[in-house]
Amino acid sequence: MGTEGGHAHAINTSVPSAARMYDWLLGGELNFEVDREACEKLLTIAPSSRDLAVNNRWFLERVVRFLASECGITQYLDHGSGLPTRPNVHEIAQSVHEEARVAYIDIDPIVIAHGRTSLDVNDRTRFIEASMTDTDLVVEQAAKDGFIDFGKPVAALYVSVIHCLKDAEKPGEMIQRMRARLARGSYMVICQLVSDDERVRDEVTKLMDQGTGGHWGRVRQKRDVRGYFAGLSVLPPYLADVTHWRPDDLHRRPQQTHEWLEFGGVARVN
């Protein structure tokens, strides 16, 4: 579900972390009892949360494979990358283009610790300790030593992470700042948690915000996500539940979620 909010500090195991909760929902082991307890509460509000997490991960895999194989993209910025989950973005992209470069961006302490050992693994991967809202820092660190060439197409990934931002952090403006830094022919992948059910939106937002010590944003509505794509050319199948985005034969049929879903798509920078 993404991992943003606040400033980097020592790993705090007394309150849940969105990154560690997401890890647990995906069947990972990089989580603590406090995270598991928070997930159990989440499941009472939204029983499909596990399926949603898996669907989100499969979408990320499909979209990176598409960008690498069909669009020829060899540079990636993975904002709010979260804890390592195989296949990671660089493993997918480099399986298509050995020279592909991936910069992972996150600010959660446990993600930083594991990211530097498990994601920053060769001279074509880099881990950047930064908030995704700090576009200048992200671009500066990604471009350092010519790692990412912003004069050439880049794929900026914001997959299942924007709901970690509060409205006051102005996620739409963040998207537009990054869009302005990208070369023509770049791509932006944007999706976030939405629900038509006001109760689910309110209860999940309250649970996650209180549980993570205020390091969470909110479940939004589809119209909010549509606004993020202003000025971008959205690719077919346009904006939708991510389970409907170019389904392939590599994954079993995704379970449909009912209380909420991940809504978004892929767009080209012209």
Short mmCIF file of C-alpha atoms in Angstrom, two decimals:
data_model
loop_
_atom_site.label_atom_id
_atom_site.label_comp_id
_atom_site.label_asym_id
_atom_site.label_seq_id
_atom_site.Cartn_x
_atom_site.Cartn_y
_atom_site.Cartn_z
CA MET A 1 0.00 0.00 0.00
CA GLY A 2 2.98 2.29 -0.27
CA THR A 3 5.37 3.72 2.26
CA GLU A 4 5.53 7.44 2.65
CA GLY A 5 5.07 10.17 5.21
CA GLY A 6 7.29 11.85 7.75
CA HIS A 7 11.08 11.92 7.87
CA ALA A 8 13.46 9.01 8.11
CA HIS A 9 14.23 7.87 11.66
CA ALA A 10 15.00 4.68 13.56
CA ILE A 11 12.72 1.71 12.88
CA ASN A 12 9.73 2.00 15.22
CA THR A 13 8.13 -1.36 16.01
CA SER A 14 5.60 0.10 18.45
CA VAL A 15 3.31 1.43 15.69
CA PRO A 16 2.31 -0.16 12.39
CA SER A 17 4.10 0.72 9.17
CA ALA A 18 2.21 0.83 5.87
CA ALA A 19 5.19 -0.86 4.21
CA ARG A 20 5.29 -3.70 6.73
CA MET A 21 1.50 -4.13 6.58
CA TYR A 22 1.69 -4.41 2.80
CA ASP A 23 4.48 -6.94 3.21
CA TRP A 24 2.29 -9.06 5.49
CA LEU A 25 -0.68 -8.86 3.12
CA LEU A 26 1.61 -10.16 0.36
CA GLY A 27 2.75 -13.06 2.53
CA GLY A 28 6.12 -11.55 3.43
CA GLU A 29 8.09 -11.91 6.65
CA LEU A 30 9.49 -8.38 7.10
CA ASN A 31 6.80 -7.32 9.56
CA PHE A 32 6.05 -7.28 13.29
CA GLU A 33 3.17 -8.20 15.57
CA VAL A 34 1.91 -4.62 15.61
CA ASP A 35 1.66 -4.68 11.80
CA ARG A 36 -0.17 -8.00 11.78
CA GLU A 37 -2.66 -6.75 14.37
CA ALA A 38 -3.32 -3.65 12.27
CA CYS A 39 -3.87 -5.84 9.21
CA GLU A 40 -6.39 -7.95 11.09
CA LYS A 41 -8.32 -4.78 11.93
CA LEU A 42 -8.09 -3.68 8.31
CA LEU A 43 -9.49 -7.02 7.17
CA THR A 44 -12.60 -6.49 9.31
CA ILE A 45 -13.33 -3.29 7.39
CA ALA A 46 -12.15 -4.46 3.98
CA PRO A 47 -11.97 -8.29 3.84
CA SER A 48 -10.54 -8.19 0.31
CA SER A 49 -7.35 -6.40 1.42
CA ARG A 50 -5.09 -9.40 0.73
CA ASP A 51 -6.45 -9.83 -2.78
CA LEU A 52 -6.09 -6.10 -3.36
CA ALA A 53 -2.42 -6.17 -2.37
CA VAL A 54 -1.73 -9.08 -4.72
CA ASN A 55 -3.62 -7.39 -7.57
CA ASN A 56 -1.55 -4.25 -7.08
CA ARG A 57 1.70 -6.18 -7.22
CA TRP A 58 0.67 -8.03 -10.35
CA PHE A 59 -0.23 -4.72 -11.98
CA LEU A 60 3.26 -3.39 -11.22
CA GLU A 61 4.82 -6.47 -12.79
CA ARG A 62 2.68 -6.20 -15.93
CA VAL A 63 3.24 -2.50 -16.38
CA VAL A 64 7.03 -2.67 -16.04
CA ARG A 65 7.17 -5.58 -18.48
CA PHE A 66 5.00 -3.59 -20.91
CA LEU A 67 7.12 -0.44 -20.60
CA ALA A 68 10.34 -2.40 -21.10
CA SER A 69 9.28 -4.74 -23.89
CA GLU A 70 6.76 -2.66 -25.85
CA CYS A 71 7.87 0.91 -25.15
CA GLY A 72 11.62 0.36 -24.92
CA ILE A 73 11.97 2.16 -21.59
CA THR A 74 15.30 1.58 -19.86
CA GLN A 75 15.06 4.15 -17.02
CA TYR A 76 12.71 3.88 -14.04
CA LEU A 77 11.87 5.85 -10.90
CA ASP A 78 9.96 3.68 -8.42
CA HIS A 79 8.40 6.12 -5.92
CA GLY A 80 7.43 4.68 -2.54
CA SER A 81 9.05 1.41 -3.57
CA GLY A 82 8.28 -0.44 -0.34
CA LEU A 83 9.92 -3.57 0.97
CA PRO A 84 11.61 -5.85 -1.59
CA THR A 85 9.16 -8.27 -3.23
CA ARG A 86 10.27 -10.49 -6.09
CA PRO A 87 10.24 -9.90 -8.90
CA ASN A 88 11.38 -6.37 -8.15
CA VAL A 89 11.23 -3.62 -10.76
CA HIS A 90 14.90 -3.92 -11.73
CA GLU A 91 14.60 -7.70 -12.12
CA ILE A 92 11.73 -7.29 -14.57
CA ALA A 93 13.22 -4.40 -16.52
CA GLN A 94 16.72 -5.89 -16.69
CA SER A 95 15.35 -9.21 -17.89
CA VAL A 96 14.25 -7.32 -21.02
CA HIS A 97 17.05 -4.75 -21.24
CA GLU A 98 20.20 -5.68 -19.37
CA GLU A 99 21.24 -2.03 -19.34
CA ALA A 100 18.00 -0.82 -17.69
CA ARG A 101 18.47 1.45 -14.67
CA VAL A 102 16.12 1.66 -11.71
CA ALA A 103 16.11 4.21 -8.91
CA TYR A 104 14.06 3.15 -5.89
CA ILE A 105 12.72 5.99 -3.73
CA ASP A 106 11.41 5.65 -0.18
CA ILE A 107 11.67 7.21 3.26
CA ASP A 108 10.42 4.44 5.58
CA PRO A 109 13.35 3.36 7.80
CA ILE A 110 12.83 -0.39 7.37
CA VAL A 111 12.48 0.04 3.60
CA ILE A 112 15.71 2.02 3.52
CA ALA A 113 17.54 -0.67 5.48
CA HIS A 114 16.35 -3.54 3.29
CA GLY A 115 16.41 -1.50 0.10
CA ARG A 116 20.08 -0.73 0.38
CA THR A 117 20.95 -4.40 0.78
CA SER A 118 18.36 -6.05 -1.49
CA LEU A 119 17.54 -3.45 -4.16
CA ASP A 120 20.78 -1.51 -4.63
CA VAL A 121 22.49 -4.60 -6.00
CA ASN A 122 24.43 -3.55 -9.11
CA ASP A 123 25.62 -0.47 -10.96
CA ARG A 124 22.21 -0.20 -12.63
CA THR A 125 20.18 0.09 -9.43
CA ARG A 126 20.14 2.90 -6.89
CA PHE A 127 18.27 3.49 -3.65
CA ILE A 128 17.33 7.09 -2.85
CA GLU A 129 16.31 8.10 0.66
CA ALA A 130 13.72 10.80 -0.04
CA SER A 131 10.05 11.59 0.14
CA MET A 132 8.37 11.22 -3.21
CA THR A 133 6.96 14.73 -2.71
CA ASP A 134 10.48 16.20 -2.81
CA THR A 135 10.75 16.17 -6.59
CA ASP A 136 13.89 18.29 -6.68
CA LEU A 137 15.77 15.92 -4.36
CA VAL A 138 14.53 12.82 -6.21
CA VAL A 139 15.65 14.22 -9.57
CA GLU A 140 18.96 15.46 -8.17
CA GLN A 141 19.85 12.11 -6.60
CA ALA A 142 18.62 10.10 -9.58
CA ALA A 143 20.62 12.21 -12.03
CA LYS A 144 23.80 12.17 -9.91
CA ASP A 145 26.78 10.81 -11.85
CA GLY A 146 24.53 10.43 -14.89
CA PHE A 147 22.63 7.49 -13.41
CA ILE A 148 19.28 8.63 -14.82
CA ASP A 149 19.39 10.81 -17.94
CA PHE A 150 16.34 13.07 -17.77
CA GLY A 151 16.99 14.15 -21.34
CA LYS A 152 15.77 10.70 -22.39
CA PRO A 153 12.49 8.88 -21.65
CA VAL A 154 11.93 7.78 -18.06
CA ALA A 155 9.11 5.80 -16.48
CA ALA A 156 7.96 7.45 -13.24
CA LEU A 157 6.07 4.87 -11.17
CA TYR A 158 3.57 5.89 -8.47
CA VAL A 159 1.99 2.50 -7.88
CA SER A 160 -0.25 2.07 -4.84
CA VAL A 161 1.45 4.87 -2.93
CA ILE A 162 -0.37 8.18 -3.48
CA HIS A 163 -3.00 7.26 -0.88
CA CYS A 164 -0.16 7.61 1.64
CA LEU A 165 -0.19 11.36 0.98
CA LYS A 166 -2.53 13.74 2.75
CA ASP A 167 -4.47 16.31 0.74
CA ALA A 168 -2.26 19.03 2.26
CA GLU A 169 0.73 17.40 0.53
CA LYS A 170 -1.00 18.09 -2.81
CA PRO A 171 -0.37 14.84 -4.68
CA GLY A 172 -1.70 16.30 -7.93
CA GLU A 173 0.90 19.07 -7.84
CA MET A 174 3.60 16.47 -7.11
CA ILE A 175 2.61 14.57 -10.26
CA GLN A 176 2.75 17.74 -12.34
CA ARG A 177 6.17 18.68 -10.94
CA MET A 178 7.57 15.34 -12.00
CA ARG A 179 5.83 15.52 -15.35
CA ALA A 180 7.59 18.83 -16.00
CA ARG A 181 10.98 17.20 -15.38
CA LEU A 182 10.42 14.28 -17.76
CA ALA A 183 11.44 14.19 -21.41
CA ARG A 184 8.91 13.77 -24.16
CA GLY A 185 8.20 10.07 -24.64
CA SER A 186 8.40 9.34 -20.92
CA TYR A 187 5.63 7.51 -19.08
CA MET A 188 3.86 7.98 -15.77
CA VAL A 189 2.16 5.10 -13.97
CA ILE A 190 -0.30 6.34 -11.38
CA CYS A 191 -2.83 4.48 -9.26
CA GLN A 192 -4.25 4.68 -5.76
CA LEU A 193 -6.84 3.14 -3.47
CA VAL A 194 -10.41 4.29 -4.12
CA SER A 195 -13.85 3.31 -2.91
CA ASP A 196 -17.41 4.26 -3.79
CA ASP A 197 -18.38 3.37 -0.23
CA GLU A 198 -18.06 6.40 2.04
CA ARG A 199 -17.94 4.18 5.12
CA VAL A 200 -14.97 2.23 3.77
CA ARG A 201 -13.18 5.43 2.76
CA ASP A 202 -13.66 6.96 6.20
CA GLU A 203 -12.97 3.88 8.31
CA VAL A 204 -9.87 2.72 6.43
CA THR A 205 -8.47 6.25 6.37
CA LYS A 206 -9.05 6.64 10.11
CA LEU A 207 -7.55 3.23 10.92
CA MET A 208 -4.45 3.74 8.80
CA ASP A 209 -3.86 7.34 9.85
CA GLN A 210 -4.20 6.63 13.57
CA GLY A 211 -2.36 3.34 13.40
CA THR A 212 0.68 4.74 11.59
CA GLY A 213 1.00 7.83 13.74
CA GLY A 214 -0.38 10.13 11.07
CA HIS A 215 1.87 8.80 8.30
CA TRP A 216 -0.95 8.11 5.86
CA GLY A 217 -3.24 10.01 3.52
CA ARG A 218 -6.67 8.74 2.59
CA VAL A 219 -8.72 6.47 0.39
CA ARG A 220 -10.04 8.70 -2.36
CA GLN A 221 -12.57 8.60 -5.18
CA LYS A 222 -12.05 7.90 -8.86
CA ARG A 223 -12.52 11.55 -9.78
CA ASP A 224 -9.50 12.44 -7.64
CA VAL A 225 -7.30 10.00 -9.56
CA ARG A 226 -8.56 11.27 -12.91
CA GLY A 227 -7.32 14.70 -11.92
CA TYR A 228 -3.77 13.38 -11.54
CA PHE A 229 -3.63 12.65 -15.28
CA ALA A 230 -4.26 16.24 -16.41
CA GLY A 231 -2.15 17.03 -19.47
CA LEU A 232 -1.06 13.43 -19.99
CA SER A 233 -2.01 11.06 -22.82
CA VAL A 234 -3.59 8.03 -21.16
CA LEU A 235 -2.96 4.70 -22.87
CA PRO A 236 -5.68 2.09 -23.47
CA PRO A 237 -7.42 0.58 -21.59
CA TYR A 238 -7.41 4.05 -20.04
CA LEU A 239 -8.24 4.54 -16.35
CA ALA A 240 -9.73 1.55 -14.61
CA ASP A 241 -9.44 -1.01 -11.85
CA VAL A 242 -5.83 -2.13 -12.32
CA THR A 243 -6.91 -5.78 -12.57
CA HIS A 244 -8.34 -4.84 -15.98
CA TRP A 245 -5.12 -3.26 -17.21
CA ARG A 246 -3.68 -5.54 -19.92
CA PRO A 247 -4.21 -8.85 -18.10
CA ASP A 248 -1.76 -11.56 -19.14
CA ASP A 249 -1.27 -15.30 -18.84
CA LEU A 250 1.57 -15.09 -16.32
CA HIS A 251 -0.74 -14.68 -13.35
CA ARG A 252 -3.82 -16.52 -12.22
CA ARG A 253 -7.09 -14.67 -12.67
CA PRO A 254 -7.10 -11.88 -10.08
CA GLN A 255 -9.69 -11.94 -7.36
CA GLN A 256 -12.16 -9.08 -7.67
CA THR A 257 -12.31 -6.76 -4.70
CA HIS A 258 -15.59 -5.22 -3.62
CA GLU A 259 -15.10 -2.72 -0.82
CA TRP A 260 -12.36 -0.86 -2.62
CA LEU A 261 -9.99 -1.13 -5.54
CA GLU A 262 -6.78 0.24 -7.00
CA PHE A 263 -7.70 2.70 -9.75
CA GLY A 264 -5.39 4.27 -12.30
CA GLY A 265 -3.44 3.64 -15.46
CA VAL A 266 -0.46 4.51 -17.64
CA ALA A 267 0.08 7.76 -19.51
CA ARG A 268 2.61 9.17 -21.96
CA VAL A 269 4.33 12.51 -21.61
CA ASN A 270 4.02 14.43 -24.89
#
